[in-house]
Amino acid sequence: MLVGLYRGQIRGKRNFLNMNMFVHILSSRITMVENKRITNPLYLKDYTLLDLNDFRKKSDVSCYIIDVDGEKKVAVSGSLSLEKDADSAQVVYILKIPSMYNLGDKSFKDEYNTRCSYYAGGMAHGISSANLVIALGKNGFMGSYGSGGMSLDDVKRDIDNIKKELPMGPFIVNFLHIPNNDKIEFDFVNALIEKGIKVIEASAFIDLSPALLYYRISGLSKSNDGKIGSERKIIAKISREEIAIKFMSPPDLSTVNMLLKNNLITREQAELSLKYPIADDITVEADSGGHTDSRPLVSLLPSIIEIRDAMQSKFKYDKVVRIGAAGGISTPEAALCAFSMGASYVVTGSINQACMEAGTSDYVKDVLSKVTMADVAKAPCADMFEMGAKVQVVKKGTMYPLNAQRLYDIYIKYKSIDEIPEIDKNRIEKNYFKASFGEIWEEVKKFFTEHDPKQLDFANKNPKFKMALIFRWYLGNSSRWSISGDENRKMDMQIWCGPSMGAFNNFARGTYLEDVKNRKVSDVATAIMEGCAHLSFNNTLKRLGVKNLANYEFKPKDYLWNLDEIIEMTANSMSKILGPRYKKIDQYRIRARLPLPPFLFVTRVTKIDAEFGKFKPSSIEFEFDVTNDCIFTVGDQMSHIVASEASHIGIFLVAYMGIDEISNGTLAYRIVDTKSTFYSELPRVGETFKGIFELKTFLKQGPTTLVIFNYKCFVGDRLVLMIDAIGGFFTKNDLDGSKGIIEAPKKNANVVDEKMTYYKFGKYKESYSKEDLNLFYDGLLEDANLSRENFFIDESIRQIDRITHLSDTGGKYGQGQIIAEKDIDENYWAFKVHFVNDPVFPVSLIFEGINQIIGFLILSNIICDTCKSQETKSFEPLKNITTKGSFRGQIRPSKCTITYKIYFKKFDKNDKDGPYCIFDADVYCDSTHIVKIEDLSVCLDGK
C-alpha cells in the first residue's frame, strides 16, 4: 500500500512531474535519509483534498500526504514540483488507497478465478446451499458447497445446478471427512470426478483418507517445462499442526501403492505424488462455529505459516502452499488482522448462514441475527460423538447444548441402554426423543440398512455402540430440525455458530445489514473486504498523523456498485467487478455499455433482479446525486434530459444479463421509440433521484433483438417522469443502412384548430447568429426572465450555433416555426463518451438542443412576452403531457450539420402550470430525417 516515502533528495532538472514519473524516481533515484534535514523537498500544487464523502469511491488510486500549515492532510490530485510557491504544500508520503481486490495473495485469485482473496467456507447439510454458492459466484466471489450429511443424489443434483449457473466458476465443493468409512468417501470422490469438480475443500480430516489421496494424485501431471501440477485442487481446512504437516507433505507410500495396485492412479502419478504436497492451500481454522478446537487465530496462524516455510525449505516444491485464515473472520477488523499476520486469503463461516441464500430456516436466520458473542457454547457433535468431539453452537433459545452434553455423559457412564436408570430413560424419551428407545432404534435401523449395514452388525454385537447410534439420532436430527425450522423442535435445534456471529451483528448494527432480510451473502463478503481495505488505509493515516480522515467510520454500503465500479465496467472490464463469467464479454470491442462521464447519470446501482443468460422480464434500480458538477444543470435546476437519459441504465441491465455473449459482440444498442410523461418538477442540486427500470419483453427479429421497457424516475416518493419505450440491439449493416424517418404522404394537412389563446410573439428577428446566441448561453440577456446567476449553459453542451429561420406564422400547425443548426465534427466531445468503441451522438443532446432553442425564445421575451414582470425561476416540461419520439438514424463521428425544425402547436396559460407552449420537432443529420418528436412542451416555473 505504501508507494513511496519521501525522505530525501530528488536529483533532476524538471520542475513538474506526473505521478508515474515520480513513482519511478522514488524507486530509482531517491537517497533515503532518516532523521535528517530534507534539502530538496517535493511540493504539490493545485491539489484537491480527499473528502470524507468521497473516501470509499477512491479505492485503488494514489494519493499524497501533504503538510498544510503544520497539519497533515490527504490530497488526491495536483501537480508535483521541486519548487515551492504560496499555493503549494510539501509532500510527505505517497500512498495508494487500498482496494478490496488487492488484499491477500494475487495468485489465490488467479488460480481460483475469483476477484478477491476470500471465500465462504462450506457448512454441512446444504446450509452452504447451491443458491448461496451461485449467488457468490455471480458476484465474483467463491463459495464452498456444504455437501456434508447430504445424500449423494442430492449432491449430484446441486452440483449440476451450480455448474449450469457458474460454468466458469468460481466455486468449491466441501469434502467432509467420514472416519472409518472408505466406501462412502470413494463413492463421493468418484461422483466429484464424474462431475468434473476441480476444487474441493477438505475439512474435519484427522488423517488423510485413501479417497482424498485418490482425488488428488489421479489429477497429477508434469508440464513441458518439467514442473508438477494437479488439475484437481485441494484447500484443506485444519486446526492442528500435525494435520497441517500431513497436508503439506507428500502422501504416505503405502496408500500410494494401494491406489496404484488397484489401477486408480498411474505409475507416473505415483512417482509425481512423492514430490508434491497434498494441499494447494491450507485454511487455518481458529475458534469457529461447528467443529472447532477453539484455538486463537493469533497463535495458530503464525505457527502454521512457520511450519509451511519449513516444509517448503525441506521439499522445495514447485509451488508454495498458501496459508489462509478462518474462524472468527466476520468483521473488517478480523480480516485485516488475518492479512496483517500473513494470511493469503480469508474464509468466513457462521455469518453466511444468516444470509438470505443459506439453506437453513428463516427462524434460524432470525435467531442468528440477534446472537451476541456470549450466546454460544460447546456441545457434543453427531459425527464424532464417541470420540468426545464438540461443536460450537447457539445456546440462546435452545436446550440442545445441555441435552447433548447430558447424553454424552450418560454414554460415558453406562455400557448399554439397559444400565441407564429409569428416571433418566424417561426424561430422554419424553424431553429429547419424544418417542421410546424402541421407536428410535427402528428409525436408526431403517437408516443404516439403506446407507451402511455394517454399522448395524457392529451395534448388535456391541450394546454401547448401539446406545451411541441411538443418541446420535438425536444429535443428527437436531441440526435438521434447525434447517427445516421445525416449530415443534425449537428447543432441540442445533445451530452451529461461533462468537464471530455476535461480532458481525455488532458491525451490522445501524446499517441495512442489521435486518436479516437484507443480508445477501455477496453483500456480506463485500462489506468485510471493502471495510478491511478502508480500515487498512485508516490505520496508515493514523500512523502518519493525518487527522481529518483518521477517524473515518466504515459502514457497509447499501448499494451494489458505486460510480467507480460502474465506470470500470463501462470503460474497461466487467469481469473485474462481476466475476469471471464476463471475461469473454470483455474481449468484445463493441458491447452494450453505458456512456461515460459527463454523460453518465448513474451514481450507484442499488438493486438488480436479473440473471446471466436468462432473457426474461427483469429490473434494475439506481440513484443519481444531482450536484453542481453536472454540466446539465442551470442554476440549481437539473436539465430534463438528465432524468430521461438516465434510463440508459437499461443498457447495463441487458449487459449484465449477457446480451453480448449471445450476439458475440456484433450488436449495438440504439433507442427506437419512446413515450415520456413528466408528472412533477425536476430534481434540484443537492437532491438524489431514484430510477426504476423494468424490462418487460424481448423480441427477436433475425439478428436484431428489441427490448420493451418502462422507466420511472422519483425524488423521494414523488414521481417525476415515466417512459415507455422500445430499444434495440442492431447489426452494423442495419444501422449504417438506415434511411431515417419515412413518413407516408398525408392527404390532408395536419392543422391544429386551436390558435394562440394567451401569448403573441414579441419583437423578434428572422434569424440569429452565434454571437446573438452566446449572450443567451452566457446569461447576459439584458431583460431575461431568469437572472444571469441562475442561468448559464456550459460551452461544452451548447447545442445551437445559429437560428436560420423564425416566424410566428406557418409551420405544420400555422402557429409559427423555427429552424436552427448545430455544426459538429468527428472530434466532438460526446463521441468520446457515448459509447466506448461505438461512438454515436446522444439522442438526449438532441432534446437538449430543442430545449435550448425554446429557452432562448422564452428568455429573450420573444414568446411569453407578457410574462416579463413576473419572477420566473425556471422552465420545465409541462406536466401530464405525453411526448412521443421516433428515432431512425444515427449521427456518427463526421463533419455534419444537425438541423432542428420546430413547429409550434399551442400557447396557453392555466393556474396550475403557468404559461406554456406545446410543439413538435423534426431533426435532420445533413439531409437525412432521423428524429421525429411530437408534443414536446415547456412551461414556466413548472408549478
JSON list of N, CA and C in Angstrom, two decimals, residues 221-251:
[
{"chain": "A", "resi": 221, "resn": "SER", "atom": "N", "xyz": [0.13, -34.33, -12.99]},
{"chain": "A", "resi": 221, "resn": "SER", "atom": "CA", "xyz": [0.80, -34.46, -14.29]},
{"chain": "A", "resi": 221, "resn": "SER", "atom": "C", "xyz": [2.02, -33.56, -14.28]},
{"chain": "A", "resi": 222, "resn": "LYS", "atom": "N", "xyz": [2.84, -33.73, -15.31]},
{"chain": "A", "resi": 222, "resn": "LYS", "atom": "CA", "xyz": [4.06, -32.90, -15.43]},
{"chain": "A", "resi": 222, "resn": "LYS", "atom": "C", "xyz": [3.94, -32.09, -16.71]},
{"chain": "A", "resi": 223, "resn": "SER", "atom": "N", "xyz": [4.24, -30.80, -16.61]},
{"chain": "A", "resi": 223, "resn": "SER", "atom": "CA", "xyz": [4.16, -29.91, -17.76]},
{"chain": "A", "resi": 223, "resn": "SER", "atom": "C", "xyz": [5.40, -30.05, -18.63]},
{"chain": "A", "resi": 224, "resn": "ASN", "atom": "N", "xyz": [5.40, -29.38, -19.77]},
{"chain": "A", "resi": 224, "resn": "ASN", "atom": "CA", "xyz": [6.54, -29.46, -20.70]},
{"chain": "A", "resi": 224, "resn": "ASN", "atom": "C", "xyz": [7.82, -28.93, -20.09]},
{"chain": "A", "resi": 225, "resn": "ASP", "atom": "N", "xyz": [7.68, -27.99, -19.14]},
{"chain": "A", "resi": 225, "resn": "ASP", "atom": "CA", "xyz": [8.89, -27.45, -18.51]},
{"chain": "A", "resi": 225, "resn": "ASP", "atom": "C", "xyz": [9.34, -28.28, -17.31]},
{"chain": "A", "resi": 226, "resn": "GLY", "atom": "N", "xyz": [8.68, -29.43, -17.11]},
{"chain": "A", "resi": 226, "resn": "GLY", "atom": "CA", "xyz": [9.10, -30.33, -16.05]},
{"chain": "A", "resi": 226, "resn": "GLY", "atom": "C", "xyz": [8.49, -30.08, -14.69]},
{"chain": "A", "resi": 227, "resn": "LYS", "atom": "N", "xyz": [7.60, -29.09, -14.57]},
{"chain": "A", "resi": 227, "resn": "LYS", "atom": "CA", "xyz": [7.01, -28.78, -13.28]},
{"chain": "A", "resi": 227, "resn": "LYS", "atom": "C", "xyz": [5.77, -29.67, -13.05]},
{"chain": "A", "resi": 228, "resn": "ILE", "atom": "N", "xyz": [5.60, -30.05, -11.79]},
{"chain": "A", "resi": 228, "resn": "ILE", "atom": "CA", "xyz": [4.47, -30.90, -11.42]},
{"chain": "A", "resi": 228, "resn": "ILE", "atom": "C", "xyz": [3.26, -30.01, -11.10]},
{"chain": "A", "resi": 229, "resn": "GLY", "atom": "N", "xyz": [2.11, -30.47, -11.53]},
{"chain": "A", "resi": 229, "resn": "GLY", "atom": "CA", "xyz": [0.88, -29.75, -11.23]},
{"chain": "A", "resi": 229, "resn": "GLY", "atom": "C", "xyz": [-0.28, -30.72, -11.14]},
{"chain": "A", "resi": 230, "resn": "SER", "atom": "N", "xyz": [-1.39, -30.24, -10.60]},
{"chain": "A", "resi": 230, "resn": "SER", "atom": "CA", "xyz": [-2.58, -31.09, -10.48]},
{"chain": "A", "resi": 230, "resn": "SER", "atom": "C", "xyz": [-3.80, -30.35, -11.00]},
{"chain": "A", "resi": 231, "resn": "GLU", "atom": "N", "xyz": [-4.60, -31.04, -11.80]},
{"chain": "A", "resi": 231, "resn": "GLU", "atom": "CA", "xyz": [-5.83, -30.42, -12.29]},
{"chain": "A", "resi": 231, "resn": "GLU", "atom": "C", "xyz": [-6.89, -30.38, -11.20]},
{"chain": "A", "resi": 232, "resn": "ARG", "atom": "N", "xyz": [-6.66, -31.11, -10.12]},
{"chain": "A", "resi": 232, "resn": "ARG", "atom": "CA", "xyz": [-7.61, -31.13, -9.00]},
{"chain": "A", "resi": 232, "resn": "ARG", "atom": "C", "xyz": [-6.96, -30.46, -7.79]},
{"chain": "A", "resi": 233, "resn": "LYS", "atom": "N", "xyz": [-7.57, -29.40, -7.34]},
{"chain": "A", "resi": 233, "resn": "LYS", "atom": "CA", "xyz": [-7.01, -28.61, -6.24]},
{"chain": "A", "resi": 233, "resn": "LYS", "atom": "C", "xyz": [-7.68, -28.98, -4.92]},
{"chain": "A", "resi": 234, "resn": "ILE", "atom": "N", "xyz": [-6.89, -28.92, -3.86]},
{"chain": "A", "resi": 234, "resn": "ILE", "atom": "CA", "xyz": [-7.40, -29.18, -2.52]},
{"chain": "A", "resi": 234, "resn": "ILE", "atom": "C", "xyz": [-7.09, -27.99, -1.62]},
{"chain": "A", "resi": 235, "resn": "ILE", "atom": "N", "xyz": [-8.14, -27.45, -1.01]},
{"chain": "A", "resi": 235, "resn": "ILE", "atom": "CA", "xyz": [-7.98, -26.45, 0.05]},
{"chain": "A", "resi": 235, "resn": "ILE", "atom": "C", "xyz": [-8.31, -27.18, 1.35]},
{"chain": "A", "resi": 236, "resn": "ALA", "atom": "N", "xyz": [-7.32, -27.39, 2.17]},
{"chain": "A", "resi": 236, "resn": "ALA", "atom": "CA", "xyz": [-7.51, -28.17, 3.40]},
{"chain": "A", "resi": 236, "resn": "ALA", "atom": "C", "xyz": [-7.79, -27.25, 4.57]},
{"chain": "A", "resi": 237, "resn": "LYS", "atom": "N", "xyz": [-8.86, -27.54, 5.29]},
{"chain": "A", "resi": 237, "resn": "LYS", "atom": "CA", "xyz": [-9.21, -26.74, 6.47]},
{"chain": "A", "resi": 237, "resn": "LYS", "atom": "C", "xyz": [-8.74, -27.50, 7.70]},
{"chain": "A", "resi": 238, "resn": "ILE", "atom": "N", "xyz": [-7.83, -26.92, 8.48]},
{"chain": "A", "resi": 238, "resn": "ILE", "atom": "CA", "xyz": [-7.23, -27.62, 9.61]},
{"chain": "A", "resi": 238, "resn": "ILE", "atom": "C", "xyz": [-7.19, -26.71, 10.84]},
{"chain": "A", "resi": 239, "resn": "SER", "atom": "N", "xyz": [-7.01, -27.33, 12.01]},
{"chain": "A", "resi": 239, "resn": "SER", "atom": "CA", "xyz": [-6.84, -26.53, 13.23]},
{"chain": "A", "resi": 239, "resn": "SER", "atom": "C", "xyz": [-5.72, -27.09, 14.10]},
{"chain": "A", "resi": 240, "resn": "ARG", "atom": "N", "xyz": [-5.00, -28.09, 13.57]},
{"chain": "A", "resi": 240, "resn": "ARG", "atom": "CA", "xyz": [-3.91, -28.70, 14.32]},
{"chain": "A", "resi": 240, "resn": "ARG", "atom": "C", "xyz": [-2.64, -28.76, 13.47]},
{"chain": "A", "resi": 241, "resn": "GLU", "atom": "N", "xyz": [-1.51, -28.55, 14.13]},
{"chain": "A", "resi": 241, "resn": "GLU", "atom": "CA", "xyz": [-0.24, -28.54, 13.42]},
{"chain": "A", "resi": 241, "resn": "GLU", "atom": "C", "xyz": [0.05, -29.88, 12.76]},
{"chain": "A", "resi": 242, "resn": "GLU", "atom": "N", "xyz": [-0.25, -30.99, 13.46]},
{"chain": "A", "resi": 242, "resn": "GLU", "atom": "CA", "xyz": [0.11, -32.31, 12.92]},
{"chain": "A", "resi": 242, "resn": "GLU", "atom": "C", "xyz": [-0.69, -32.63, 11.65]},
{"chain": "A", "resi": 243, "resn": "ILE", "atom": "N", "xyz": [-1.93, -32.14, 11.58]},
{"chain": "A", "resi": 243, "resn": "ILE", "atom": "CA", "xyz": [-2.73, -32.36, 10.38]},
{"chain": "A", "resi": 243, "resn": "ILE", "atom": "C", "xyz": [-2.23, -31.47, 9.24]},
{"chain": "A", "resi": 244, "resn": "ALA", "atom": "N", "xyz": [-1.82, -30.25, 9.59]},
{"chain": "A", "resi": 244, "resn": "ALA", "atom": "CA", "xyz": [-1.27, -29.35, 8.57]},
{"chain": "A", "resi": 244, "resn": "ALA", "atom": "C", "xyz": [-0.03, -29.96, 7.94]},
{"chain": "A", "resi": 245, "resn": "ILE", "atom": "N", "xyz": [0.81, -30.57, 8.76]},
{"chain": "A", "resi": 245, "resn": "ILE", "atom": "CA", "xyz": [2.04, -31.19, 8.23]},
{"chain": "A", "resi": 245, "resn": "ILE", "atom": "C", "xyz": [1.70, -32.30, 7.24]},
{"chain": "A", "resi": 246, "resn": "LYS", "atom": "N", "xyz": [0.68, -33.10, 7.55]},
{"chain": "A", "resi": 246, "resn": "LYS", "atom": "CA", "xyz": [0.29, -34.18, 6.64]},
{"chain": "A", "resi": 246, "resn": "LYS", "atom": "C", "xyz": [-0.18, -33.63, 5.30]},
{"chain": "A", "resi": 247, "resn": "PHE", "atom": "N", "xyz": [-0.93, -32.54, 5.33]},
{"chain": "A", "resi": 247, "resn": "PHE", "atom": "CA", "xyz": [-1.43, -31.95, 4.07]},
{"chain": "A", "resi": 247, "resn": "PHE", "atom": "C", "xyz": [-0.31, -31.27, 3.28]},
{"chain": "A", "resi": 248, "resn": "MET", "atom": "N", "xyz": [0.74, -30.84, 3.97]},
{"chain": "A", "resi": 248, "resn": "MET", "atom": "CA", "xyz": [1.84, -30.16, 3.27]},
{"chain": "A", "resi": 248, "resn": "MET", "atom": "C", "xyz": [2.98, -31.11, 2.92]},
{"chain": "A", "resi": 249, "resn": "SER", "atom": "N", "xyz": [2.78, -32.41, 3.20]},
{"chain": "A", "resi": 249, "resn": "SER", "atom": "CA", "xyz": [3.79, -33.42, 2.88]},
{"chain": "A", "resi": 249, "resn": "SER", "atom": "C", "xyz": [3.34, -34.26, 1.69]},
{"chain": "A", "resi": 250, "resn": "PRO", "atom": "N", "xyz": [4.26, -34.97, 1.05]},
{"chain": "A", "resi": 250, "resn": "PRO", "atom": "CA", "xyz": [3.84, -35.97, 0.07]},
{"chain": "A", "resi": 250, "resn": "PRO", "atom": "C", "xyz": [3.04, -37.07, 0.78]},
{"chain": "A", "resi": 251, "resn": "PRO", "atom": "N", "xyz": [2.24, -37.83, 0.06]},
{"chain": "A", "resi": 251, "resn": "PRO", "atom": "CA", "xyz": [1.38, -38.85, 0.69]},
{"chain": "A", "resi": 251, "resn": "PRO", "atom": "C", "xyz": [2.18, -40.03, 1.23]}
]
